[in-house]
Amino acid sequence: MAADGERALVPAQRRQQILQAVRAGTAHVAELARVFDVSEMTVRRDLRALARDGKLERVHGGAVDTVPERPFEEIALKGQAVKNRIGAAAAALVADGQTVMIDIGTTTLQVARHLRGRDVTVVTTSLAVYDELRNDPDVELVLSGGLVRRNYLSLVGVLAEDSLKQLNVDIAFIGTSGVAEDLSVWDTTMVEVPIKRAMIAAAAEVVLLADAEKFSMPGAVRICGADSLHHIVTDADIPATRRAAIEDAGIEVTIA
């Protein structure tokens, strides 16, 4: 195992990111070691420290979070007006006849709401998006297979990943837990990251939906770099520390 990853973060930082990585359920030692590029011994030591602090519970081969993930319905209530503006601005980027992928999340759900009645095809792993559009005769709706994550109304796992790899779409709308200074996109839920990466790979254009708070929030697992993004839709001016990365990557920005 490379030592560079172990030098990249001090133990407290790495433990915080490991804690974020197990929020959605069980996280296995081998998987955490691969993601954070550290030895399994280092991961076990970090998990023991977190368990001593009462932040997670050790189980055979890994750990589970002691604080349950907030349900989708609860998260959806926060910042509804901002999410609605972002969703409307994002939906305006879609032309009639196009095929789009919509990621999970409470902001991406607003894109679906603003696509109602449109002559478009929507591919999604979000059961909330499916529920929003299932009775709309104008929208061609494609739902991936996969394992149901009931708490967050999403489809994950190898079946979902494989189905997305069979497709080419015009636009993918991607959500995030946080955006770093170099505009790399991060998520706190490890199991969702392969799905987001498959959507990015399938799309001719990738649109990141991120409210202003996301530019000061961390994540546990890297989804992609700035070079994978074509457009960002947000609700306020992007911090000056990110503007150079935006210009270098040639990313368009829409402020809703």
Tab-separated table of C-alpha atoms in Angstrom:
chain	number	residue	atom	x	y	z
A	1	MET	CA	0.000	0.000	0.000
A	2	ALA	CA	1.370	3.387	-0.952
A	3	ALA	CA	2.523	5.599	1.881
A	4	ASP	CA	1.602	8.832	0.049
A	5	GLY	CA	-2.059	8.555	1.063
A	6	GLU	CA	-1.112	8.150	4.706
A	7	ARG	CA	0.954	11.368	4.560
A	8	ALA	CA	-1.766	13.267	2.670
A	9	LEU	CA	-4.071	13.597	5.681
A	10	VAL	CA	-3.315	13.915	9.363
A	11	PRO	CA	-5.056	11.193	11.410
A	12	ALA	CA	-7.835	13.497	12.653
A	13	GLN	CA	-8.707	14.563	9.112
A	14	ARG	CA	-8.630	11.014	7.811
A	15	ARG	CA	-10.798	9.755	10.666
A	16	GLN	CA	-13.365	12.445	9.978
A	17	GLN	CA	-13.513	11.400	6.328
A	18	ILE	CA	-13.757	7.726	7.280
A	19	LEU	CA	-16.654	8.612	9.588
A	20	GLN	CA	-18.384	10.367	6.680
A	21	ALA	CA	-17.776	7.331	4.486
A	22	VAL	CA	-19.730	4.999	6.763
A	23	ARG	CA	-22.772	7.250	7.149
A	24	ALA	CA	-24.864	5.191	4.759
A	25	GLY	CA	-24.260	1.803	6.375
A	26	THR	CA	-21.519	-0.761	6.770
A	27	ALA	CA	-18.068	0.153	5.482
A	28	HIS	CA	-15.533	-2.645	5.150
A	29	VAL	CA	-11.888	-2.258	6.124
A	30	ALA	CA	-10.533	-3.327	2.719
A	31	GLU	CA	-12.802	-0.902	0.885
A	32	LEU	CA	-11.860	2.006	3.155
A	33	ALA	CA	-8.163	1.200	2.762
A	34	ARG	CA	-8.492	1.295	-1.022
A	35	VAL	CA	-10.485	4.542	-1.074
A	36	PHE	CA	-8.153	6.418	1.268
A	37	ASP	CA	-4.963	4.767	-0.044
A	38	VAL	CA	-3.793	3.617	3.383
A	39	SER	CA	-3.052	0.237	4.912
A	40	GLU	CA	-5.803	-1.907	6.417
A	41	MET	CA	-3.925	-1.672	9.724
A	42	THR	CA	-4.271	2.119	9.584
A	43	VAL	CA	-8.001	1.840	8.894
A	44	ARG	CA	-8.513	-0.556	11.801
A	45	ARG	CA	-6.640	1.825	14.105
A	46	ASP	CA	-8.815	4.738	12.953
A	47	LEU	CA	-12.013	2.716	13.401
A	48	ARG	CA	-10.991	1.766	16.933
A	49	ALA	CA	-10.374	5.429	17.762
A	50	LEU	CA	-13.750	6.463	16.343
A	51	ALA	CA	-15.469	3.661	18.232
A	52	ARG	CA	-13.839	4.774	21.488
A	53	ASP	CA	-15.268	8.249	20.878
A	54	GLY	CA	-18.721	6.750	20.363
A	55	LYS	CA	-18.939	7.974	16.760
A	56	LEU	CA	-19.390	4.543	15.195
A	57	GLU	CA	-19.763	0.903	16.101
A	58	ARG	CA	-17.147	-1.669	15.159
A	59	VAL	CA	-18.411	-4.814	13.445
A	60	HIS	CA	-16.578	-7.774	11.957
A	61	GLY	CA	-14.497	-6.502	9.023
A	62	GLY	CA	-15.599	-2.880	9.284
A	63	ALA	CA	-17.948	-0.481	11.050
A	64	VAL	CA	-21.440	0.977	11.036
A	65	ASP	CA	-22.507	4.521	11.823
A	66	THR	CA	-24.190	5.005	15.190
A	67	VAL	CA	-26.129	8.031	13.862
A	68	PRO	CA	-28.724	7.005	11.259
A	69	GLU	CA	-28.641	8.779	7.913
A	70	ARG	CA	-31.280	11.500	7.700
A	71	PRO	CA	-34.266	10.373	5.622
A	72	PHE	CA	-34.817	11.826	2.161
A	73	GLU	CA	-38.083	13.487	3.181
A	74	GLU	CA	-36.360	15.410	5.989
A	75	ILE	CA	-33.503	16.629	3.773
A	76	ALA	CA	-35.984	17.703	1.083
A	77	LEU	CA	-37.545	20.252	3.451
A	78	LYS	CA	-34.311	22.231	3.811
A	79	GLY	CA	-33.772	25.144	1.420
A	80	GLN	CA	-36.726	24.335	-0.815
A	81	ALA	CA	-36.790	27.748	-2.504
A	82	VAL	CA	-33.102	27.550	-3.445
A	83	LYS	CA	-33.442	23.992	-4.736
A	84	ASN	CA	-36.457	24.986	-6.795
A	85	ARG	CA	-34.548	27.854	-8.454
A	86	ILE	CA	-31.597	25.617	-9.245
A	87	GLY	CA	-33.903	22.922	-10.601
A	88	ALA	CA	-35.728	25.375	-12.858
A	89	ALA	CA	-32.477	26.808	-14.230
A	90	ALA	CA	-31.105	23.305	-14.859
A	91	ALA	CA	-34.274	22.123	-16.629
A	92	ALA	CA	-34.036	25.154	-18.922
A	93	LEU	CA	-30.778	23.705	-20.300
A	94	VAL	CA	-32.675	20.713	-21.732
A	95	ALA	CA	-33.999	20.868	-25.301
A	96	ASP	CA	-37.091	18.992	-26.407
A	97	GLY	CA	-36.269	15.516	-27.662
A	98	GLN	CA	-33.151	15.131	-25.531
A	99	THR	CA	-32.310	12.235	-23.217
A	100	VAL	CA	-31.149	13.168	-19.724
A	101	MET	CA	-29.936	11.332	-16.649
A	102	ILE	CA	-31.022	12.610	-13.263
A	103	ASP	CA	-28.988	11.707	-10.201
A	104	ILE	CA	-30.435	11.094	-6.752
A	105	GLY	CA	-30.911	14.011	-4.378
A	106	THR	CA	-33.360	16.649	-3.276
A	107	THR	CA	-32.010	19.311	-5.660
A	108	THR	CA	-31.944	17.031	-8.691
A	109	LEU	CA	-35.546	16.100	-7.900
A	110	GLN	CA	-36.469	19.699	-8.689
A	111	VAL	CA	-35.078	19.252	-12.216
A	112	ALA	CA	-37.577	16.437	-12.736
A	113	ARG	CA	-40.419	18.626	-11.498
A	114	HIS	CA	-39.539	21.308	-14.026
A	115	LEU	CA	-39.374	18.740	-16.847
A	116	ARG	CA	-42.977	17.684	-16.386
A	117	GLY	CA	-44.943	17.959	-19.622
A	118	ARG	CA	-41.766	18.115	-21.736
A	119	ASP	CA	-40.953	15.895	-24.715
A	120	VAL	CA	-37.862	14.364	-23.129
A	121	THR	CA	-36.524	11.000	-22.023
A	122	VAL	CA	-35.410	10.775	-18.390
A	123	VAL	CA	-33.105	8.032	-17.092
A	124	THR	CA	-32.760	7.877	-13.323
A	125	THR	CA	-31.714	5.824	-10.306
A	126	SER	CA	-33.908	7.973	-8.061
A	127	LEU	CA	-37.207	6.533	-6.907
A	128	ALA	CA	-38.256	10.073	-5.975
A	129	VAL	CA	-37.724	11.195	-9.585
A	130	TYR	CA	-39.584	8.114	-10.788
A	131	ASP	CA	-42.502	8.936	-8.503
A	132	GLU	CA	-42.513	12.540	-9.730
A	133	LEU	CA	-42.705	11.593	-13.421
A	134	ARG	CA	-44.396	8.185	-13.494
A	135	ASN	CA	-47.835	9.578	-14.369
A	136	ASP	CA	-46.581	12.089	-16.960
A	137	PRO	CA	-47.459	10.776	-20.446
A	138	ASP	CA	-45.144	13.282	-22.151
A	139	VAL	CA	-41.951	12.082	-20.466
A	140	GLU	CA	-40.348	8.804	-21.539
A	141	LEU	CA	-39.149	7.400	-18.229
A	142	VAL	CA	-36.336	4.847	-17.804
A	143	LEU	CA	-35.592	3.408	-14.364
A	144	SER	CA	-32.386	1.477	-13.784
A	145	GLY	CA	-32.403	-1.791	-11.914
A	146	GLY	CA	-30.460	-2.265	-8.716
A	147	LEU	CA	-30.629	-2.634	-4.968
A	148	VAL	CA	-33.136	-0.296	-3.305
A	149	ARG	CA	-31.689	2.113	-0.729
A	150	ARG	CA	-35.002	2.763	0.982
A	151	ASN	CA	-33.896	5.573	3.264
A	152	TYR	CA	-32.704	7.701	0.351
A	153	LEU	CA	-35.056	6.365	-2.330
A	154	SER	CA	-32.272	5.324	-4.685
A	155	LEU	CA	-31.084	2.325	-6.678
A	156	VAL	CA	-27.470	1.233	-6.230
A	157	GLY	CA	-25.169	-1.711	-6.821
A	158	VAL	CA	-23.820	-3.617	-9.794
A	159	LEU	CA	-27.173	-3.928	-11.592
A	160	ALA	CA	-27.675	-0.173	-11.525
A	161	GLU	CA	-24.083	0.494	-12.627
A	162	ASP	CA	-24.242	-2.010	-15.491
A	163	SER	CA	-27.534	-0.661	-16.817
A	164	LEU	CA	-26.178	2.901	-16.943
A	165	LYS	CA	-23.081	1.715	-18.822
A	166	GLN	CA	-25.322	0.558	-21.690
A	167	LEU	CA	-26.562	4.101	-22.382
A	168	ASN	CA	-25.509	7.331	-24.063
A	169	VAL	CA	-27.393	10.470	-23.045
A	170	ASP	CA	-27.285	14.163	-23.890
A	171	ILE	CA	-27.070	15.576	-20.362
A	172	ALA	CA	-26.462	14.194	-16.867
A	173	PHE	CA	-27.522	16.229	-13.843
A	174	ILE	CA	-25.296	15.298	-10.903
A	175	GLY	CA	-25.616	16.180	-7.226
A	176	THR	CA	-22.828	16.412	-4.655
A	177	SER	CA	-22.053	16.601	-0.950
A	178	GLY	CA	-19.178	19.032	-1.425
A	179	VAL	CA	-16.936	20.778	-3.959
A	180	ALA	CA	-13.217	21.249	-3.252
A	181	GLU	CA	-11.114	24.289	-4.182
A	182	ASP	CA	-9.867	22.538	-7.324
A	183	LEU	CA	-13.540	21.907	-8.255
A	184	SER	CA	-13.237	18.182	-7.663
A	185	VAL	CA	-16.653	16.793	-6.736
A	186	TRP	CA	-17.072	14.719	-3.571
A	187	ASP	CA	-19.757	12.655	-1.868
A	188	THR	CA	-20.230	11.367	1.668
A	189	THR	CA	-22.097	8.199	0.642
A	190	MET	CA	-19.666	5.668	-0.756
A	191	VAL	CA	-22.268	3.385	-2.334
A	192	GLU	CA	-23.613	6.200	-4.554
A	193	VAL	CA	-20.240	7.189	-6.042
A	194	PRO	CA	-20.016	4.407	-8.698
A	195	ILE	CA	-23.519	5.364	-9.885
A	196	LYS	CA	-22.561	9.003	-10.294
A	197	ARG	CA	-19.385	8.030	-12.142
A	198	ALA	CA	-21.391	5.811	-14.519
A	199	MET	CA	-23.746	8.708	-15.256
A	200	ILE	CA	-20.836	11.025	-15.983
A	201	ALA	CA	-19.288	8.470	-18.338
A	202	ALA	CA	-22.582	8.066	-20.227
A	203	ALA	CA	-23.264	11.775	-20.823
A	204	ALA	CA	-22.178	14.131	-23.580
A	205	GLU	CA	-22.635	17.025	-21.131
A	206	VAL	CA	-22.349	16.920	-17.328
A	207	VAL	CA	-24.159	19.537	-15.256
A	208	LEU	CA	-23.328	19.813	-11.561
A	209	LEU	CA	-26.077	21.101	-9.286
A	210	ALA	CA	-24.584	22.639	-6.158
A	211	ASP	CA	-25.950	25.356	-3.896
A	212	ALA	CA	-23.499	27.851	-2.417
A	213	GLU	CA	-23.099	25.863	0.819
A	214	LYS	CA	-21.663	22.897	-1.078
A	215	PHE	CA	-18.544	24.915	-1.926
A	216	SER	CA	-17.583	24.950	1.746
A	217	MET	CA	-18.588	21.382	2.628
A	218	PRO	CA	-16.370	18.271	2.695
A	219	GLY	CA	-16.925	14.837	1.234
A	220	ALA	CA	-15.489	11.414	1.872
A	221	VAL	CA	-15.058	9.983	-1.637
A	222	ARG	CA	-14.013	11.776	-4.825
A	223	ILE	CA	-16.510	11.482	-7.690
A	224	CYS	CA	-14.665	13.354	-10.429
A	225	GLY	CA	-12.436	16.293	-11.240
A	226	ALA	CA	-13.237	19.624	-12.874
A	227	ASP	CA	-12.341	18.176	-16.278
A	228	SER	CA	-15.496	16.027	-16.154
A	229	LEU	CA	-17.813	19.030	-15.755
A	230	HIS	CA	-19.310	21.201	-18.489
A	231	HIS	CA	-21.737	23.344	-16.518
A	232	ILE	CA	-22.438	24.296	-12.893
A	233	VAL	CA	-25.835	25.517	-11.719
A	234	THR	CA	-25.793	27.211	-8.322
A	235	ASP	CA	-27.664	29.893	-6.402
A	236	ALA	CA	-24.938	32.459	-5.662
A	237	ASP	CA	-21.548	33.659	-6.837
A	238	ILE	CA	-18.986	30.874	-6.704
A	239	PRO	CA	-16.145	31.590	-4.234
A	240	ALA	CA	-13.150	33.388	-5.703
A	241	THR	CA	-10.892	30.463	-4.759
A	242	ARG	CA	-12.754	28.310	-7.312
A	243	ARG	CA	-12.876	30.787	-10.194
A	244	ALA	CA	-9.421	30.003	-11.569
A	245	ALA	CA	-10.297	26.313	-11.734
A	246	ILE	CA	-13.542	27.180	-13.547
A	247	GLU	CA	-11.708	29.261	-16.140
A	248	ASP	CA	-9.012	26.622	-16.631
A	249	ALA	CA	-11.625	23.905	-17.181
A	250	GLY	CA	-13.847	26.084	-19.397
A	251	ILE	CA	-16.924	25.380	-17.258
A	252	GLU	CA	-20.056	27.441	-17.807
A	253	VAL	CA	-21.825	28.726	-14.698
A	254	THR	CA	-25.500	29.564	-14.255
A	255	ILE	CA	-26.577	31.403	-11.112
A	256	ALA	CA	-30.226	30.741	-10.416
